[in-house]
Each structure stands twice: as C-alpha cells, then as structure tokens.
Amino acid sequence: MNSYYAATLAVYAAVDIIACIALNLQFGVSGIVNFSFIVFQSIGAYTAAVLSMPPDTANGAYQVYIGGFQLPFPIPWIGGAIAGGLLAIPVGLVVLRKLRSDYQAISLLVLSVIANSVIMNARTFLNGAAGIAQVPGPFSDQVDPLSQTYQLLYVGLTIPCVLLVWLVASRIVNSPFGRSLRAMREHEVAATAIGKNPVQLKMTIFIVGGVIAGLSGAILVGYIAVWAPSEWLYPETIILFAAVIVGGRGNNVGAMLGALLVPVGFFEVTRLIPATIGGWVPPPNLIPAMEWVAIGLLIIGFLWFRPEGVRPEPRRVFGGAPVPEDLVSAGSS
Amino acid sequence: MELYVAALGFGLISVSVIAIAAVGFTMQFGITNMINLAYGEVMIVCAYVAFYVNRAGVNVWAAMIAAALAGAVLSFLLNRFLYAPFQRKGTNLIGMVIISLAASLILANILLPIVGYDTSSYQVDQGPLLRWNGLVLTTAQIAIIVVAVLLMLAIHGLLRYTRLGKAMRATAANPILARNCGIPTQRVIDMVWLLTGALCGVAGVVAGMNSENFAVASGAAYLITIIAAAVLGGAGQPYGAMIGALIIGIVTELSAAAIAPEYKEVVAFTILVLVMVLRPQGLLAKRGALAAAG
Amino acid sequence: MPAALNPSLLVAEDVHRHFEGMHAVDGVSIEVPTGKITGLIGPNGAGKSTFLAVLAGTLPASEGTIVYDGQDITRMPAYARARRGLVRTFQLPSEFARLTVLENLLVAAPKNRGDSLWGALRGKGYWMVDEQPLIDQARGLLKRFGMTAKESDYAGTMSGGQKRLIEIMRALMLKPRVLLLDEPMSGVHPSIVEEIHHYLQELRREGLTILMVEHELHLVERLCDSVVVMAQGKVIGSGTMATLRQQKEIVDAYLVG
C-alpha cells in the first residue's frame, strides 16, 4: 500500500466518520430519519467548490457554475459547513414541524431525489449532470497537490476536523440537552408533556447535523476535486444509515466504527475482489450491484438480529449510584 | 393553445398511470400501516417481467397479466417474509420505512445485473389515432385510460360492496378490534398485498408504455410521483389517491408544456411541499396521517 | 391570600373537542378547586382522558376557553403549559424506555444550564452546578417511592406499576402547581397504591392542585375532596361522593353501572 493510497483511505475514512457522527446525532440520538442527509453533504461540497474555484470564465468556460470566488482556506470549508446548516432551516421548517416520523422520512427521501434531479437538469447553476471539476484543494496553489507532502498536509487538515466534530458530538450526547433529545426520540408526546419543545429540539439538531454534513462535503470535494450529481444519489445516504445501524445507534464510538466497517470497509473489499474468478469474468455491473445488495442485507440483518448495533448506546450510571441489587446479593452470598 | 390541449391528453394518460400505482401504494399504507418504499422497484421488476414476455412475441396487454401476477406474488412474499415479521417484532414506523428502503435497494440491484443499465421499451401496436377537439390519442393510450377506469371501478366495488372490502376497511380502522370481531385479519392482509401487488404490476407496465422507455433507475422517479399523489389525497385513502393522481397528472403535464419536461417531478414535489405545509393530513384524510407534534 | 380572592388556578369554560364527527368532549365547564384533589369519574368513553389531554394541551380544544393562573392558555402549546406548572401524566405507560430511571426524572427538570445546545457545548464543568442538585432531588423522590435500587436500570425494563411511579415522580420534578393525573393507580401493586395515596395527600397539604381521572371509586371516595362526573362528553354532576350518591340520575348513569 503506497502512501497516496493510505492518504486517500485516511481522507475517505475521516469524511465518513464525520458524516456518520452527524447522522448519529440526528438519527441515532434524536430519532430523525434524515433520508436526505447526502444533500447536506453535497451542498457543503458545492459551496466549498464555488468558494475556492476561479470564475467559470477562467478556463475557457468549459464548465458553468455560479460564483467562483477563489477564496483561501479555511473559508471554503467554513462556508460549506454554514451552507449545510442554512439548508437545514427551510427543510426542517417544512418537514419537522407537523409530520409524523414516517412522513418525515419519506418527505426527506423525496427531497433527496428531487434535489438531485434539479441540479442534474439545471446546467447553468452547477454544471448539471457533468458536475464541477478541477476544484482546487486547500493550499494547492502553494504545495503541488500531486506531491506526497500535500497528501500528508491534507490528512493533517482533516484530522483536527474529526476531533472537533467528535468533541461537539460527545458534549451534546453526554449533556442534559442530549438527554432531552433521547427522551424525545423515545416518546415525543411524553417529552412534550414535561416541557420539551420537540420542534425546537429537532430543528436544533437538524441544523447541527447539517453543519457537520456540510463540512464533510467540503473536506471531500477539496480532496477529490470533482463533485457531480452521481456522487450524491439517495442510496449514498442509505450506506451511512447502514453504518450507523451496524455501529450502534446513539453511540458516537459506534458511529465511527460503523463508518470504518461499512463505507470504508466496502471500498476496501471491492478492491480485493479479483477481476477474474477461476477464469470466469464477472460482468462489470455485477460487483457494485452485489455490494448494494449486501448493504441492504446488512441493514435488514442487523435490525433483525442486533438492532442495537455492534456498540450499543451506553447506559448512563451516575456517580454515587447505589450498587445494583444483583451485585449486592452476589457479593453477600 | 394546441400545445396545452395536447398536454392535457398526455395528462389524462399520466393520471391513469399514477392512479393505478398510487391506489395500490396508499392501500398498503392504509390497511397494513406500511409505507412500502420498495413499491417503485416492484413496479420495475414487473415491467421487466412483461418486457421479457412481450419480447418473446406475446402481446403487451397479455404480458400485463403476467406482470400483475408477478407483482402480486412478489408483494405477497415481501410482506410475508420481510415486513410482517418485523411488524410482529414491534419494529416502529421509522424502522419499517428503513427496512422497505433497504428492500428497494436489494430489488433494484438484483435486477440490474440481469437486465443491465440500458433502457428498454415495449413493442406496442399503437393502433389508429383518435382525434377529438385537438386532443390526439392513440388507441393504445385510450386503452390505458380504459384499464385505469376499470381498475378504479373495481377497487370501488371491492371496498364498497364485497365482504372482503368491508373486512379491509375494518382492518384499516382498527386491526385489533377487527380481529376480535372475528375478521381473519391475517388473510385480509395477505389479500391486500396480493391485490395491491397486482395493481403495482399493472402500473409498472402502463408506466413503461407511457414513458416510451424505462430502466431500473426509473423506480425512484415512479416512487416520488406516487408518494406525491398519495400524500396529496391523504395517505391511506384510495379515493384520495385517485384525486391526488388526477391533480398531479394534469398539473405535471401542463407544466411540462409550459416550462420543461425534465421539471415534471419538481412540479410534483412543489405540490407535495405545499400540501405538507398547508394541509399535512392531505385532501381527504380522516385519520392517522399525522400525530399531534406539540 | 383569602380563599374568596383566590380564584381557581385552572378554569375550563365550555370546552369542546370534536374528532371525526365525534364529540368526545361536548361543552365542559369546570373550575378546579385550588389546593384540593378533584376526582374526574365517569363510564368508559365519557371523554375524561380526552378532556385531561385538552387541558394539558396534548390535544387542541375545538371550542371553548381554558384559563390557567388568570391567563388564557387555550392556544398555548403543551410544552409551554408544562413549563408553567400545568403537568399531566398518561393513562398508558409513557416512560422513556431507553433512559435509566434516574434519567427519566432528571430529564424533566425545568431548569438546567446544560439543557440547551450552547450549554451542552460548554461542557460538564458549566452545567454540573445545576445537575448535581437535580440528581439529589431525583434520588430523594426515588427513595420516597422505594425505587432507589432501580436508578440505573432502563425504565423500559420496569413493571407496569413501577412505570407509573416513574411517571408521577417525573411530573413532580417539574415542581408543578396543577397536576393532571390520568388513572395514576391502575396496574399498581396495592402496597404502592397506599404509598401514592399518602404522597398525594402530602402534596395537597403543600398546596398542590390535583385533578385525577380514576376508576376505583373507593379510592376516589377516600382521596378526593370533590368529584366531577362525566358521561358522553358532558359534566352530569359534581360535589362530594356522598352528595352524588343521592342523585338518582348519576347513580343510574354511572355509579352502579
């Protein structure tokens, strides 16, 4: 494994970990089934792209997009995060206020499909189906993006983001605020009856998740330098759901583990599948299609056999709690 | 003006296609409380069943019957071996939606290596053109409308006048009460999946006929239009889905003429958003569409 | 404050609740006596639970006015009513299953610096000053109801009676002024019924106003200062149990079945 490959893997892993932590805050902790999660990652990517790129007339206008501000790092990344949060406001106001949870889920799924189709068809906006290419990464004007140094630099920029997101998520999850979110997830009507405003709670975590998702998109686009509608079809969201379900809903460590097991793991496994198996050449579509089948089966299998995931949500025992009875009797006998 | 009259013609066919699909979808939700996101993919599977039958030289209308059978069997199995066990286990609404989306992903990707990424189309004898006040439709298109009208009448008759239909309505209103009143709810639910599955199969074929060609990727677009029609009419309401189909079908085709055809789904989506904001329970909803959130 | 100048904390005027053409609550007007325990009785389907839900804001009133503490709260959302001290419990178990018993109580505390996004982000050092007294308060309640040993168990694993206790304790964490209890004793072990009974009397002594739906008439008779009888969405009588037993139509409608 060469260092380019290691860096690629590290950046993808970081992006998936950040995304899974955000989805875990929304879905695992708060019970919001954000089936348009990938749209939030995507708006972060597009925003970061147009903030860092030159105007579209610069390279003979072979691609068309709005903006092109050539702003230096870290503005594109911050901009991507803000865009994700801003998008969460109107979407949340329409979807999260009055609808039942399964309605919320299908509305967000519909949004994801429609948003993709709009961007694909509106070429003058973000270059349509072809997508945006040649997105300059952070400091790519100062360090050759193809050099080994740059790969290390990018990983170096990414890791603090993971740590920051991790800190934010764990503070939320372990706080009284996180407790209110979990209570809402468990029984919304009862949470309302003890004075929690569910709309406010949902909007807050939807925006926080949107910000983090936007950041993950900004990080990814700076590295892969392209962003197109084919990158963010709605099944991409399902992979992240699979990751959070496998890792353990409501558990940040679980979300991280899920990110490493599912998206990153699948990426790696595909690479290991030989082009021919005993002289038989599988058709080109077969392997990717079977991966998707496996993702679907993984979700169904985990929800059936181990719905709490590999790392279940931790039970919170407070300092000074009495020793559970079963331990007392075990000790005295 | 002529453009809009022609669009109205297309609209009528769209209405027919959407109505067949959306009534099946909404009945699954209304009676079994299952938002089946795999519905669009089941449509595509059935469309391909009919495609292979059609390609073997069978008339497309006869192939439609094969598709209806395939849809009935596939939907029945999907419920029996996937949805029902999870529901019995007490999986919540959110869990069921995720499971049906996973099922949709699995179906699509089992189908893909078999049929490939390319688009397919039926061999349809369109028959002579029929003209009426600027409306131009082929005989085959009229036949689609007739099929839809007959199916809607059949659904109406089923729900209104048959024992099975009454049992379905009772199960939808309160499954536990229905069971206690001696209604074999398990058999009723099996029948619901068989019947709605057949509708889904027919819908897959007429959708394929209407859109000139289809591919595995069409499933998502179908699903969205169906959701829009079902939610617009009030989810779980068969008559609501018919009205929803009427509005979505006409408005999208008129907008396709006025704006651009690729924004059809966007227009459907806009209607959906407006309904969710202004009347989240849908046009005809009486029950269950939304819970008190605050 | 003299009683005459102390109007009822909670007043309902001509409250209706229609749903699917059914009049679950059909013009109910009551003044809940402040500092007393009022029973709400009536046959199944009389609209008692629906009325309680309308008072708490869980269901919106179709018509009528609800005044709490001198303020018209008819359009106020449920969570805001709870924060002002008008707190309900539920007929069906409504515990937060995957929160521990102690967390079920803590989450209901109305004031905690850590219960907002910004408070949470500032970390444990910032909000622990609020949290610690709440933990002590919650443990006090758990001790009182004999559930100390269960504090770290998931609420979802508790028995039906224990869940009901959790719900009452959770409501008390809000320091309510008016408590709306929906069959608080159903499914509870007789020894715990006694405990709840004593505790409710103690709360009354402290000045809490309680309106409770209850089916067990002997409990109502022992505990409630006065009783309101509902049938078919309407109030058909009120007073003490003794006076109600004298009214033939009420006895016919409900008291003997």
PDB file of N, CA, C and O in Angstrom, chain A residues 219-276:
ATOM      1  N   ILE A 219     -14.724  18.945   2.918  1.00  0.00           N
ATOM      2  CA  ILE A 219     -13.439  18.242   3.037  1.00  0.00           C
ATOM      3  C   ILE A 219     -13.244  17.299   1.859  1.00  0.00           C
ATOM      4  O   ILE A 219     -12.180  17.242   1.240  1.00  0.00           O
ATOM      5  N   LEU A 220     -14.318  16.581   1.520  1.00  0.00           N
ATOM      6  CA  LEU A 220     -14.203  15.583   0.458  1.00  0.00           C
ATOM      7  C   LEU A 220     -13.932  16.240  -0.899  1.00  0.00           C
ATOM      8  O   LEU A 220     -13.064  15.802  -1.660  1.00  0.00           O
ATOM      9  N   VAL A 221     -14.650  17.316  -1.197  1.00  0.00           N
ATOM     10  CA  VAL A 221     -14.520  17.909  -2.533  1.00  0.00           C
ATOM     11  C   VAL A 221     -13.130  18.529  -2.723  1.00  0.00           C
ATOM     12  O   VAL A 221     -12.578  18.495  -3.820  1.00  0.00           O
ATOM     13  N   GLY A 222     -12.550  19.042  -1.639  1.00  0.00           N
ATOM     14  CA  GLY A 222     -11.213  19.600  -1.757  1.00  0.00           C
ATOM     15  C   GLY A 222     -10.184  18.537  -2.121  1.00  0.00           C
ATOM     16  O   GLY A 222      -9.159  18.817  -2.741  1.00  0.00           O
ATOM     17  N   TYR A 223     -10.475  17.309  -1.736  1.00  0.00           N
ATOM     18  CA  TYR A 223      -9.521  16.232  -1.979  1.00  0.00           C
ATOM     19  C   TYR A 223      -9.727  15.571  -3.337  1.00  0.00           C
ATOM     20  O   TYR A 223      -8.775  15.373  -4.083  1.00  0.00           O
ATOM     21  N   ILE A 224     -10.988  15.255  -3.657  1.00  0.00           N
ATOM     22  CA  ILE A 224     -11.222  14.541  -4.920  1.00  0.00           C
ATOM     23  C   ILE A 224     -11.370  15.497  -6.092  1.00  0.00           C
ATOM     24  O   ILE A 224     -11.348  15.080  -7.239  1.00  0.00           O
ATOM     25  N   ALA A 225     -11.559  16.809  -5.798  1.00  0.00           N
ATOM     26  CA  ALA A 225     -11.536  17.875  -6.808  1.00  0.00           C
ATOM     27  C   ALA A 225     -12.712  17.856  -7.790  1.00  0.00           C
ATOM     28  O   ALA A 225     -12.782  18.689  -8.679  1.00  0.00           O
ATOM     29  N   VAL A 226     -13.629  16.907  -7.649  1.00  0.00           N
ATOM     30  CA  VAL A 226     -14.810  16.902  -8.525  1.00  0.00           C
ATOM     31  C   VAL A 226     -16.060  16.699  -7.666  1.00  0.00           C
ATOM     32  O   VAL A 226     -15.994  16.114  -6.575  1.00  0.00           O
ATOM     33  N   TRP A 227     -17.188  17.203  -8.164  1.00  0.00           N
ATOM     34  CA  TRP A 227     -18.451  16.942  -7.473  1.00  0.00           C
ATOM     35  C   TRP A 227     -19.564  16.961  -8.500  1.00  0.00           C
ATOM     36  O   TRP A 227     -19.726  17.939  -9.217  1.00  0.00           O
ATOM     37  N   ALA A 228     -20.281  15.858  -8.584  1.00  0.00           N
ATOM     38  CA  ALA A 228     -21.321  15.740  -9.596  1.00  0.00           C
ATOM     39  C   ALA A 228     -22.534  15.044  -9.002  1.00  0.00           C
ATOM     40  O   ALA A 228     -22.422  14.363  -7.984  1.00  0.00           O
ATOM     41  N   PRO A 229     -23.712  15.209  -9.620  1.00  0.00           N
ATOM     42  CA  PRO A 229     -24.927  14.570  -9.085  1.00  0.00           C
ATOM     43  C   PRO A 229     -24.770  13.063  -8.872  1.00  0.00           C
ATOM     44  O   PRO A 229     -25.387  12.509  -7.960  1.00  0.00           O
ATOM     45  N   SER A 230     -23.927  12.405  -9.653  1.00  0.00           N
ATOM     46  CA  SER A 230     -23.782  10.963  -9.461  1.00  0.00           C
ATOM     47  C   SER A 230     -23.088  10.632  -8.139  1.00  0.00           C
ATOM     48  O   SER A 230     -23.126   9.495  -7.680  1.00  0.00           O
ATOM     49  N   GLU A 231     -22.437  11.623  -7.528  1.00  0.00           N
ATOM     50  CA  GLU A 231     -21.774  11.402  -6.228  1.00  0.00           C
ATOM     51  C   GLU A 231     -22.786  11.346  -5.086  1.00  0.00           C
ATOM     52  O   GLU A 231     -22.449  10.887  -4.003  1.00  0.00           O
ATOM     53  N   TRP A 232     -23.943  11.911  -5.315  1.00  0.00           N
ATOM     54  CA  TRP A 232     -24.846  12.053  -4.166  1.00  0.00           C
ATOM     55  C   TRP A 232     -26.269  11.604  -4.485  1.00  0.00           C
ATOM     56  O   TRP A 232     -27.243  12.220  -4.108  1.00  0.00           O
ATOM     57  N   LEU A 233     -26.373  10.458  -5.126  1.00  0.00           N
ATOM     58  CA  LEU A 233     -27.686   9.840  -5.295  1.00  0.00           C
ATOM     59  C   LEU A 233     -28.171   9.346  -3.928  1.00  0.00           C
ATOM     60  O   LEU A 233     -27.366   9.078  -3.045  1.00  0.00           O
ATOM     61  N   TYR A 234     -29.499   9.222  -3.789  1.00  0.00           N
ATOM     62  CA  TYR A 234     -30.014   8.932  -2.451  1.00  0.00           C
ATOM     63  C   TYR A 234     -29.479   7.630  -1.828  1.00  0.00           C
ATOM     64  O   TYR A 234     -29.370   7.546  -0.610  1.00  0.00           O
ATOM     65  N   PRO A 235     -29.121   6.592  -2.616  1.00  0.00           N
ATOM     66  CA  PRO A 235     -28.587   5.394  -1.938  1.00  0.00           C
ATOM     67  C   PRO A 235     -27.320   5.668  -1.110  1.00  0.00           C
ATOM     68  O   PRO A 235     -27.023   4.923  -0.176  1.00  0.00           O
ATOM     69  N   GLU A 236     -26.598   6.751  -1.440  1.00  0.00           N
ATOM     70  CA  GLU A 236     -25.417   7.089  -0.632  1.00  0.00           C
ATOM     71  C   GLU A 236     -25.820   7.328   0.824  1.00  0.00           C
ATOM     72  O   GLU A 236     -25.065   7.029   1.750  1.00  0.00           O
ATOM     73  N   THR A 237     -27.009   7.909   1.018  1.00  0.00           N
ATOM     74  CA  THR A 237     -27.492   8.115   2.378  1.00  0.00           C
ATOM     75  C   THR A 237     -27.732   6.772   3.061  1.00  0.00           C
ATOM     76  O   THR A 237     -27.475   6.616   4.256  1.00  0.00           O
ATOM     77  N   ILE A 238     -28.210   5.807   2.274  1.00  0.00           N
ATOM     78  CA  ILE A 238     -28.520   4.506   2.880  1.00  0.00           C
ATOM     79  C   ILE A 238     -27.246   3.842   3.394  1.00  0.00           C
ATOM     80  O   ILE A 238     -27.266   3.175   4.428  1.00  0.00           O
ATOM     81  N   ILE A 239     -26.132   4.044   2.700  1.00  0.00           N
ATOM     82  CA  ILE A 239     -24.861   3.480   3.194  1.00  0.00           C
ATOM     83  C   ILE A 239     -24.564   4.024   4.584  1.00  0.00           C
ATOM     84  O   ILE A 239     -24.174   3.286   5.488  1.00  0.00           O
ATOM     85  N   LEU A 240     -24.770   5.338   4.743  1.00  0.00           N
ATOM     86  CA  LEU A 240     -24.470   5.936   6.043  1.00  0.00           C
ATOM     87  C   LEU A 240     -25.433   5.414   7.114  1.00  0.00           C
ATOM     88  O   LEU A 240     -25.038   5.182   8.259  1.00  0.00           O
ATOM     89  N   PHE A 241     -26.691   5.221   6.713  1.00  0.00           N
ATOM     90  CA  PHE A 241     -27.633   4.619   7.665  1.00  0.00           C
ATOM     91  C   PHE A 241     -27.166   3.226   8.056  1.00  0.00           C
ATOM     92  O   PHE A 241     -27.198   2.851   9.228  1.00  0.00           O
ATOM     93  N   ALA A 242     -26.738   2.461   7.052  1.00  0.00           N
ATOM     94  CA  ALA A 242     -26.234   1.118   7.358  1.00  0.00           C
ATOM     95  C   ALA A 242     -25.090   1.218   8.354  1.00  0.00           C
ATOM     96  O   ALA A 242     -25.029   0.461   9.327  1.00  0.00           O
ATOM     97  N   ALA A 243     -24.199   2.174   8.135  1.00  0.00           N
ATOM     98  CA  ALA A 243     -23.039   2.327   9.019  1.00  0.00           C
ATOM     99  C   ALA A 243     -23.485   2.608  10.450  1.00  0.00           C
ATOM    100  O   ALA A 243     -22.982   1.994  11.403  1.00  0.00           O
ATOM    101  N   VAL A 244     -24.424   3.538  10.615  1.00  0.00           N
ATOM    102  CA  VAL A 244     -24.851   3.908  11.965  1.00  0.00           C
ATOM    103  C   VAL A 244     -25.600   2.752  12.632  1.00  0.00           C
ATOM    104  O   VAL A 244     -25.425   2.477  13.816  1.00  0.00           O
ATOM    105  N   ILE A 245     -26.426   2.037  11.839  1.00  0.00           N
ATOM    106  CA  ILE A 245     -27.164   0.902  12.406  1.00  0.00           C
ATOM    107  C   ILE A 245     -26.197  -0.214  12.815  1.00  0.00           C
ATOM    108  O   ILE A 245     -26.304  -0.778  13.900  1.00  0.00           O
ATOM    109  N   VAL A 246     -25.231  -0.499  11.949  1.00  0.00           N
ATOM    110  CA  VAL A 246     -24.255  -1.546  12.265  1.00  0.00           C
ATOM    111  C   VAL A 246     -23.409  -1.137  13.464  1.00  0.00           C
ATOM    112  O   VAL A 246     -23.198  -1.901  14.404  1.00  0.00           O
ATOM    113  N   GLY A 247     -22.934   0.101  13.451  1.00  0.00           N
ATOM    114  CA  GLY A 247     -22.036   0.547  14.515  1.00  0.00           C
ATOM    115  C   GLY A 247     -22.735   0.636  15.856  1.00  0.00           C
ATOM    116  O   GLY A 247     -22.174   0.272  16.883  1.00  0.00           O
ATOM    117  N   GLY A 248     -23.968   1.104  15.859  1.00  0.00           N
ATOM    118  CA  GLY A 248     -24.692   1.248  17.115  1.00  0.00           C
ATOM    119  C   GLY A 248     -25.337   2.609  17.208  1.00  0.00           C
ATOM    120  O   GLY A 248     -24.658   3.616  17.392  1.00  0.00           O
ATOM    121  N   ARG A 249     -26.665   2.635  17.069  1.00  0.00           N
ATOM    122  CA  ARG A 249     -27.397   3.898  17.103  1.00  0.00           C
ATOM    123  C   ARG A 249     -27.244   4.569  18.455  1.00  0.00           C
ATOM    124  O   ARG A 249     -27.389   3.918  19.480  1.00  0.00           O
ATOM    125  N   GLY A 250     -26.974   5.850  18.454  1.00  0.00           N
ATOM    126  CA  GLY A 250     -26.890   6.586  19.703  1.00  0.00           C
ATOM    127  C   GLY A 250     -25.514   6.551  20.336  1.00  0.00           C
ATOM    128  O   GLY A 250     -25.305   7.147  21.382  1.00  0.00           O
ATOM    129  N   ASN A 251     -24.586   5.868  19.697  1.00  0.00           N
ATOM    130  CA  ASN A 251     -23.250   5.754  20.268  1.00  0.00           C
ATOM    131  C   ASN A 251     -22.233   6.344  19.286  1.00  0.00           C
ATOM    132  O   ASN A 251     -22.082   5.847  18.170  1.00  0.00           O
ATOM    133  N   ASN A 252     -21.531   7.396  19.694  1.00  0.00           N
ATOM    134  CA  ASN A 252     -20.574   8.033  18.789  1.00  0.00           C
ATOM    135  C   ASN A 252     -19.450   7.090  18.384  1.00  0.00           C
ATOM    136  O   ASN A 252     -19.002   7.095  17.235  1.00  0.00           O
ATOM    137  N   VAL A 253     -18.984   6.293  19.349  1.00  0.00           N
ATOM    138  CA  VAL A 253     -17.949   5.320  19.016  1.00  0.00           C
ATOM    139  C   VAL A 253     -18.489   4.341  17.984  1.00  0.00           C
ATOM    140  O   VAL A 253     -17.816   3.976  17.011  1.00  0.00           O
ATOM    141  N   GLY A 254     -19.753   3.938  18.190  1.00  0.00           N
ATOM    142  CA  GLY A 254     -20.398   3.041  17.252  1.00  0.00           C
ATOM    143  C   GLY A 254     -20.482   3.649  15.871  1.00  0.00           C
ATOM    144  O   GLY A 254     -20.226   2.981  14.867  1.00  0.00           O
ATOM    145  N   ALA A 255     -20.833   4.948  15.804  1.00  0.00           N
ATOM    146  CA  ALA A 255     -20.939   5.621  14.509  1.00  0.00           C
ATOM    147  C   ALA A 255     -19.588   5.604  13.796  1.00  0.00           C
ATOM    148  O   ALA A 255     -19.497   5.358  12.590  1.00  0.00           O
ATOM    149  N   MET A 256     -18.532   5.830  14.565  1.00  0.00           N
ATOM    150  CA  MET A 256     -17.198   5.834  13.981  1.00  0.00           C
ATOM    151  C   MET A 256     -16.836   4.432  13.483  1.00  0.00           C
ATOM    152  O   MET A 256     -16.339   4.253  12.369  1.00  0.00           O
ATOM    153  N   LEU A 257     -17.127   3.473  14.323  1.00  0.00           N
ATOM    154  CA  LEU A 257     -16.858   2.083  13.963  1.00  0.00           C
ATOM    155  C   LEU A 257     -17.641   1.699  12.709  1.00  0.00           C
ATOM    156  O   LEU A 257     -17.107   1.067  11.786  1.00  0.00           O
ATOM    157  N   GLY A 258     -18.900   2.112  12.659  1.00  0.00           N
ATOM    158  CA  GLY A 258     -19.741   1.821  11.506  1.00  0.00           C
ATOM    159  C   GLY A 258     -19.177   2.448  10.245  1.00  0.00           C
ATOM    160  O   GLY A 258     -19.175   1.831   9.179  1.00  0.00           O
ATOM    161  N   ALA A 259     -18.668   3.682  10.376  1.00  0.00           N
ATOM    162  CA  ALA A 259     -18.072   4.355   9.220  1.00  0.00           C
ATOM    163  C   ALA A 259     -16.883   3.554   8.701  1.00  0.00           C
ATOM    164  O   ALA A 259     -16.670   3.445   7.492  1.00  0.00           O
ATOM    165  N   LEU A 260     -16.113   2.986   9.623  1.00  0.00           N
ATOM    166  CA  LEU A 260     -14.951   2.215   9.190  1.00  0.00           C
ATOM    167  C   LEU A 260     -15.353   0.851   8.634  1.00  0.00           C
ATOM    168  O   LEU A 260     -14.744   0.348   7.704  1.00  0.00           O
ATOM    169  N   LEU A 261     -16.406   0.273   9.192  1.00  0.00           N
ATOM    170  CA  LEU A 261     -16.815  -1.063   8.751  1.00  0.00           C
ATOM    171  C   LEU A 261     -17.569  -1.026   7.426  1.00  0.00           C
ATOM    172  O   LEU A 261     -17.339  -1.842   6.557  1.00  0.00           O
ATOM    173  N   VAL A 262     -18.508  -0.062   7.295  1.00  0.00           N
ATOM    174  CA  VAL A 262     -19.390  -0.125   6.125  1.00  0.00           C
ATOM    175  C   VAL A 262     -18.833   0.641   4.917  1.00  0.00           C
ATOM    176  O   VAL A 262     -18.318   0.017   3.997  1.00  0.00           O
ATOM    177  N   PRO A 263     -18.854   1.991   4.901  1.00  0.00           N
ATOM    178  CA  PRO A 263     -18.381   2.629   3.659  1.00  0.00           C
ATOM    179  C   PRO A 263     -16.909   2.348   3.372  1.00  0.00           C
ATOM    180  O   PRO A 263     -16.551   1.951   2.253  1.00  0.00           O
ATOM    181  N   VAL A 264     -16.078   2.508   4.383  1.00  0.00           N
ATOM    182  CA  VAL A 264     -14.648   2.296   4.151  1.00  0.00           C
ATOM    183  C   VAL A 264     -14.360   0.823   3.904  1.00  0.00           C
ATOM    184  O   VAL A 264     -13.621   0.457   2.990  1.00  0.00           O
ATOM    185  N   GLY A 265     -14.988  -0.026   4.703  1.00  0.00           N
ATOM    186  CA  GLY A 265     -14.786  -1.455   4.566  1.00  0.00           C
ATOM    187  C   GLY A 265     -15.186  -1.946   3.187  1.00  0.00           C
ATOM    188  O   GLY A 265     -14.440  -2.689   2.533  1.00  0.00           O
ATOM    189  N   PHE A 266     -16.335  -1.498   2.691  1.00  0.00           N
ATOM    190  CA  PHE A 266     -16.791  -1.936   1.377  1.00  0.00           C
ATOM    191  C   PHE A 266     -15.854  -1.463   0.274  1.00  0.00           C
ATOM    192  O   PHE A 266     -15.554  -2.181  -0.672  1.00  0.00           O
ATOM    193  N   PHE A 267     -15.396  -0.230   0.428  1.00  0.00           N
ATOM    194  CA  PHE A 267     -14.455   0.357  -0.518  1.00  0.00           C
ATOM    195  C   PHE A 267     -13.208  -0.533  -0.629  1.00  0.00           C
ATOM    196  O   PHE A 267     -12.729  -0.842  -1.716  1.00  0.00           O
ATOM    197  N   GLU A 268     -12.726  -0.986   0.514  1.00  0.00           N
ATOM    198  CA  GLU A 268     -11.538  -1.826   0.556  1.00  0.00           C
ATOM    199  C   GLU A 268     -11.802  -3.214  -0.011  1.00  0.00           C
ATOM    200  O   GLU A 268     -11.005  -3.743  -0.778  1.00  0.00           O
ATOM    201  N   VAL A 269     -12.930  -3.794   0.393  1.00  0.00           N
ATOM    202  CA  VAL A 269     -13.234  -5.159  -0.025  1.00  0.00           C
ATOM    203  C   VAL A 269     -13.345  -5.231  -1.551  1.00  0.00           C
ATOM    204  O   VAL A 269     -12.836  -6.147  -2.182  1.00  0.00           O
ATOM    205  N   THR A 270     -13.988  -4.231  -2.143  1.00  0.00           N
ATOM    206  CA  THR A 270     -14.143  -4.223  -3.600  1.00  0.00           C
ATOM    207  C   THR A 270     -12.799  -4.280  -4.292  1.00  0.00           C
ATOM    208  O   THR A 270     -12.621  -4.919  -5.326  1.00  0.00           O
ATOM    209  N   ARG A 271     -11.832  -3.578  -3.705  1.00  0.00           N
ATOM    210  CA  ARG A 271     -10.507  -3.525  -4.294  1.00  0.00           C
ATOM    211  C   ARG A 271      -9.849  -4.904  -4.296  1.00  0.00           C
ATOM    212  O   ARG A 271      -9.013  -5.210  -5.135  1.00  0.00           O
ATOM    213  N   LEU A 272     -10.241  -5.723  -3.323  1.00  0.00           N
ATOM    214  CA  LEU A 272      -9.600  -7.023  -3.183  1.00  0.00           C
ATOM    215  C   LEU A 272     -10.225  -8.091  -4.071  1.00  0.00           C
ATOM    216  O   LEU A 272      -9.660  -9.157  -4.253  1.00  0.00           O
ATOM    217  N   ILE A 273     -11.426  -7.785  -4.621  1.00  0.00           N
ATOM    218  CA  ILE A 273     -12.071  -8.787  -5.467  1.00  0.00           C
ATOM    219  C   ILE A 273     -11.320  -8.864  -6.794  1.00  0.00           C
ATOM    220  O   ILE A 273     -11.121  -7.860  -7.467  1.00  0.00           O
ATOM    221  N   PRO A 274     -10.861 -10.059  -7.165  1.00  0.00           N
ATOM    222  CA  PRO A 274     -10.089 -10.185  -8.406  1.00  0.00           C
ATOM    223  C   PRO A 274     -10.968  -9.938  -9.632  1.00  0.00           C
ATOM    224  O   PRO A 274     -12.188 -10.120  -9.575  1.00  0.00           O
ATOM    225  N   ALA A 275     -10.331  -9.556 -10.723  1.00  0.00           N
ATOM    226  CA  ALA A 275     -11.071  -9.261 -11.954  1.00  0.00           C
ATOM    227  C   ALA A 275     -11.638 -10.538 -12.560  1.00  0.00           C
ATOM    228  O   ALA A 275     -12.654 -10.520 -13.247  1.00  0.00           O
ATOM    229  N   THR A 276     -10.943 -11.664 -12.333  1.00  0.00           N
ATOM    230  CA  THR A 276     -11.481 -12.937 -12.815  1.00  0.00           C
ATOM    231  C   THR A 276     -11.515 -13.917 -11.658  1.00  0.00           C
ATOM    232  O   THR A 276     -10.641 -13.897 -10.782  1.00  0.00           O
TER     233      THR A 276
END
